[in-house]
Short mmCIF file of C-alpha atoms and ligand atoms in Angstrom, two decimals:
data_model
loop_
_atom_site.label_atom_id
_atom_site.label_comp_id
_atom_site.label_asym_id
_atom_site.label_seq_id
_atom_site.Cartn_x
_atom_site.Cartn_y
_atom_site.Cartn_z
CA UNK A 1 0.09 -0.07 0.10
CA UNK A 2 1.41 3.35 -0.78
CA UNK A 3 0.94 6.30 1.31
CA UNK A 4 -0.38 9.32 -0.83
CA UNK A 5 0.05 12.88 0.19
CA UNK A 6 -1.71 15.52 -0.83
CA UNK A 7 -0.57 19.58 -1.29
CA UNK A 8 -3.69 21.65 -1.21
CA UNK A 9 -4.16 25.59 -0.98
CA UNK A 10 -8.13 26.24 -1.25
CA UNK A 11 -11.60 25.00 -1.54
CA UNK A 12 -10.07 21.24 -2.10
CA UNK A 13 -12.93 19.75 -4.35
CA UNK A 14 -10.05 17.83 -6.45
CA UNK A 15 -9.33 16.43 -2.53
CA UNK A 16 -12.67 15.31 -1.96
CA UNK A 17 -12.95 13.59 -5.72
CA UNK A 18 -9.69 11.56 -4.06
CA UNK A 19 -11.39 11.35 -0.75
CA UNK A 20 -14.82 9.26 -2.68
CA UNK A 21 -13.18 7.81 -4.84
CA UNK A 22 -11.00 5.77 -2.45
CA UNK A 23 -13.89 5.27 -0.10
CA UNK A 24 -15.42 3.56 -3.15
CA UNK A 25 -12.14 1.00 -3.45
CA UNK A 26 -11.20 2.81 -6.88
CA UNK A 27 -7.83 3.50 -5.46
CA UNK A 28 -5.52 0.31 -5.57
CA UNK A 29 -3.05 -0.21 -3.66
CA UNK A 30 -3.09 3.00 -1.92
CA UNK A 31 -4.12 5.33 0.64
CA UNK A 32 -4.51 9.10 1.45
CA UNK A 33 -2.08 9.34 4.51
CA UNK A 34 -1.44 13.20 4.56
CA UNK A 35 -3.00 16.40 3.84
CA UNK A 36 -0.67 19.42 3.66
CA UNK A 37 -2.15 23.19 3.17
CA UNK A 38 -0.08 25.99 2.29
CA UNK A 39 -2.91 27.91 3.52
CA UNK A 40 -4.09 28.04 7.40
CA UNK A 41 -8.08 27.78 7.60
CA UNK A 42 -8.72 26.68 3.87
CA UNK A 43 -11.63 24.30 3.22
CA UNK A 44 -10.24 21.21 2.08
CA UNK A 45 -8.46 21.21 5.65
CA UNK A 46 -12.18 20.36 6.47
CA UNK A 47 -12.64 18.13 4.02
CA UNK A 48 -9.61 15.68 5.40
CA UNK A 49 -10.30 16.17 9.42
CA UNK A 50 -13.52 14.96 7.83
CA UNK A 51 -12.29 12.02 6.87
CA UNK A 52 -9.77 11.67 10.09
CA UNK A 53 -7.05 11.83 7.69
CA UNK A 54 -3.60 13.68 9.60
CA UNK A 55 -3.30 17.42 8.09
CA UNK A 56 -0.44 19.78 8.24
CA UNK A 57 -0.36 23.41 7.23
CA UNK A 58 2.97 24.48 6.18
CA UNK A 59 1.60 28.51 5.20
CA UNK A 60 3.83 29.80 2.86
CA UNK A 61 3.63 33.44 3.83
CA UNK A 62 5.77 31.96 7.28
CA UNK A 63 8.76 32.03 4.24
CA UNK A 64 10.27 34.91 3.24
CA UNK A 65 11.80 32.85 -0.04
CA UNK A 66 10.56 29.50 -2.12
CA UNK A 67 13.79 27.69 -0.73
CA UNK A 68 12.99 27.95 3.01
CA UNK A 69 9.53 27.00 1.68
CA UNK A 70 10.41 23.81 -0.27
CA UNK A 71 12.80 22.73 1.98
CA UNK A 72 9.90 23.04 4.71
CA UNK A 73 7.26 20.96 2.42
CA UNK A 74 9.97 18.62 1.42
CA UNK A 75 11.11 17.48 5.11
CA UNK A 76 7.23 17.43 5.75
CA UNK A 77 6.51 15.11 3.27
CA UNK A 78 9.76 12.64 3.69
CA UNK A 79 8.54 13.03 7.64
CA UNK A 80 5.11 11.38 6.48
CA UNK A 81 7.01 8.78 4.43
CA UNK A 82 4.89 10.01 1.16
CA UNK A 83 5.53 7.38 -1.91
CA UNK A 84 3.37 9.95 -4.19
CA UNK A 85 2.79 13.67 -3.68
CA UNK A 86 -0.63 15.03 -5.33
CA UNK A 87 -0.70 18.73 -6.34
CA UNK A 88 -4.79 19.37 -5.48
CA UNK A 89 -5.24 22.70 -6.43
CA UNK A 90 -1.80 23.80 -4.55
CA UNK A 91 -0.53 27.09 -5.71
CA UNK A 92 2.73 27.51 -4.97
CA UNK A 93 5.42 26.82 -7.76
CA UNK A 94 8.43 25.01 -5.11
CA UNK A 95 11.48 24.92 -6.64
CA UNK A 96 14.23 22.26 -7.61
CA UNK A 97 14.77 20.38 -4.07
CA UNK A 98 11.04 18.80 -3.81
CA UNK A 99 11.98 17.36 -7.54
CA UNK A 100 15.23 15.99 -6.39
CA UNK A 101 13.92 14.66 -3.67
CA UNK A 102 10.02 13.07 -5.40
CA UNK A 103 11.22 12.77 -8.77
CA UNK A 104 8.69 10.72 -10.64
CA UNK A 105 6.62 10.45 -7.45
CA UNK A 106 4.59 13.93 -7.76
CA UNK A 107 1.56 14.86 -10.12
CA UNK A 108 -0.35 17.97 -10.51
CA UNK A 109 -4.03 18.33 -12.02
CA UNK A 110 -4.20 21.66 -14.31
CA UNK A 111 -7.29 22.90 -15.40
CA UNK A 112 -6.50 23.02 -19.46
CA UNK A 113 -5.11 20.88 -21.79
CA UNK A 114 -1.04 21.28 -21.39
CA UNK A 115 0.82 22.66 -23.36
CA UNK A 116 -2.00 25.00 -23.83
CA UNK A 117 -2.94 27.76 -20.91
CA UNK A 118 -0.29 27.05 -18.38
CA UNK A 119 2.21 27.67 -16.72
CA UNK A 120 3.48 30.76 -14.67
CA UNK A 121 0.33 32.92 -14.33
CA UNK A 122 -2.10 29.93 -15.14
CA UNK A 123 -3.52 28.78 -12.16
CA UNK A 124 -7.50 28.55 -11.04
CA UNK A 125 -10.15 31.23 -12.67
CA UNK A 126 -7.32 32.66 -14.85
CA UNK A 127 -6.66 29.62 -16.81
CA UNK A 128 -10.67 29.43 -18.04
CA UNK A 129 -10.93 33.45 -18.67
CA UNK A 130 -7.57 33.37 -21.17
CA UNK A 131 -9.12 30.14 -22.89
CA UNK A 132 -12.31 32.38 -23.30
CA UNK A 133 -10.82 34.81 -24.09
CA UNK A 134 -8.47 32.61 -27.00
CA UNK A 135 -12.02 31.75 -28.90
CA UNK A 136 -10.57 27.93 -28.70
CA UNK A 137 -13.86 25.40 -28.51
CA UNK A 138 -12.24 22.61 -26.65
CA UNK A 139 -10.73 22.45 -23.33
CA UNK A 140 -10.28 20.28 -20.27
CA UNK A 141 -8.12 19.04 -18.03
CA UNK A 142 -4.52 16.99 -17.67
CA UNK A 143 -2.48 15.14 -14.97
CA UNK A 144 1.07 14.91 -15.35
CA UNK A 145 4.28 14.44 -13.52
CA UNK A 146 5.83 17.79 -11.70
CA UNK A 147 9.41 18.84 -12.87
CA UNK A 148 11.18 21.80 -12.43
CA UNK A 149 9.45 22.90 -15.88
CA UNK A 150 6.50 24.28 -14.69
CA UNK A 151 3.49 22.41 -16.53
CA UNK A 152 5.76 20.53 -18.29
CA UNK A 153 6.15 17.28 -16.47
CA UNK A 154 5.16 13.66 -18.48
CA UNK A 155 1.61 13.90 -19.43
CA UNK A 156 -0.22 10.84 -17.71
CA UNK A 157 -4.25 11.71 -18.25
CA UNK A 158 -6.15 14.47 -20.75
CA UNK A 159 -9.81 14.86 -20.82
CA UNK A 160 -11.68 17.22 -22.91
CA UNK A 161 -15.00 19.04 -22.80
CA UNK A 162 -16.60 21.49 -25.27
CA UNK A 163 -16.89 24.77 -24.55
CA UNK A 164 -20.34 26.47 -25.17
CA UNK A 165 -21.22 29.85 -26.28
CA UNK A 166 -23.08 31.22 -23.31
CA UNK A 167 -19.50 29.97 -20.65
CA UNK A 168 -18.11 32.36 -18.49
CA UNK A 169 -15.46 31.84 -16.74
CA UNK A 170 -17.29 29.82 -13.76
CA UNK A 171 -19.55 27.70 -15.45
CA UNK A 172 -16.60 26.97 -17.61
CA UNK A 173 -14.26 25.85 -14.42
CA UNK A 174 -17.26 23.69 -12.93
CA UNK A 175 -17.29 21.48 -16.41
CA UNK A 176 -14.02 21.00 -15.81
CA UNK A 177 -13.86 20.15 -12.80
CA UNK A 178 -16.69 17.74 -12.93
CA UNK A 179 -15.96 16.26 -15.97
CA UNK A 180 -12.50 16.30 -16.31
CA UNK A 181 -10.16 16.74 -12.77
CA UNK A 182 -12.68 15.05 -10.52
CA UNK A 183 -12.40 11.93 -12.75
CA UNK A 184 -8.80 11.86 -14.24
CA UNK A 185 -7.43 12.67 -11.15
CA UNK A 186 -7.96 9.55 -8.57
CA UNK A 187 -7.65 7.56 -11.95
CA UNK A 188 -4.28 8.66 -12.66
CA UNK A 189 -2.92 8.39 -8.65
CA UNK A 190 -4.56 4.22 -8.91
CA UNK A 191 -2.21 4.18 -11.94
CA UNK A 192 0.35 5.06 -10.14
CA UNK A 193 -0.32 3.60 -6.87
CA UNK A 194 -0.53 -0.01 -8.77
CA UNK A 195 2.48 0.57 -10.98
CA UNK A 196 1.22 0.98 -14.17
CA UNK A 197 2.55 4.08 -15.40
CA UNK A 198 6.14 4.12 -17.07
CA UNK A 199 7.50 7.53 -17.61
CA UNK A 200 10.47 7.40 -21.22
CA UNK A 201 11.89 10.67 -21.55
CA UNK A 202 9.11 13.19 -21.47
CA UNK A 203 6.05 10.68 -22.15
CA UNK A 204 4.57 8.44 -19.95
CA UNK A 205 3.22 4.82 -20.84
CA UNK A 206 0.07 3.67 -19.17
CA UNK A 207 0.58 -0.33 -19.45
C1 GAR B 301 -8.90 23.33 -9.38
O1 GAR B 301 -9.27 23.96 -10.53
C2 GAR B 301 -7.21 22.99 -10.40
O2 GAR B 301 -7.08 22.04 -11.15
C3 GAR B 301 -6.83 24.30 -10.13
O3 GAR B 301 -6.82 25.17 -8.78
C4 GAR B 301 -8.28 24.09 -8.96
C5 GAR B 301 -8.24 24.06 -7.33
O4 GAR B 301 -9.64 23.38 -6.97
N1 GAR B 301 -5.08 24.14 -10.38
C6 GAR B 301 -4.43 25.07 -10.71
O5 GAR B 301 -4.81 26.28 -11.33
C7 GAR B 301 -2.43 24.99 -10.63
N2 GAR B 301 -2.56 25.42 -11.03
P1 GAR B 301 -9.79 22.59 -5.48
O6 GAR B 301 -9.17 23.17 -4.58
O7 GAR B 301 -11.64 22.51 -5.17
O8 GAR B 301 -9.08 21.16 -6.04
#
């Protein structure tokens, strides 16, 4: 059984999707053993507590620079004996220390079809605003491994949805979450825990 640590910063609906999948027995060979938040008081922490999952808050604002912050998070994950680290709405870009410690064992869910609408500045609702402003007809979500290249690591699963004429950033975010993120994140986590994802260069193969 692998230990899954989930990093959060906000509402935690992706964390909830993981918890629900776990409760349905859909996370094969893994258990969520720890939730770490970059902010105090966020609802994701409540979701973890309601499900008996240990939590830690490592507030980003208490660290002067990203190096010190990454060190604190990396040490916490080592203490938690994490086998897989999942960024689920985690809004801080950590530096290379964590990639070194957990290379090939960290994944992130991004609310767009990478390599479009990703990288620094593309997070949360901003992603959907940019998608709508561009006029593309399809968007979706991506789960990928985390490397030092922000949103640039090997892609594990993607899922697309259509964009409607009357979409707002909020309606699009909701549809991308419901139809894409909440489905592909638990799936990718389970595949990893079953040892079914092979990384070959900047690609993955699911077996
Ligand atoms: C999700 O849409 C997630 O994909 C996005 O933030 C939201 C968090 O929601 N993450 C990013 O934009 C990271 N670049 P949640 O806290 O309800 O899971």
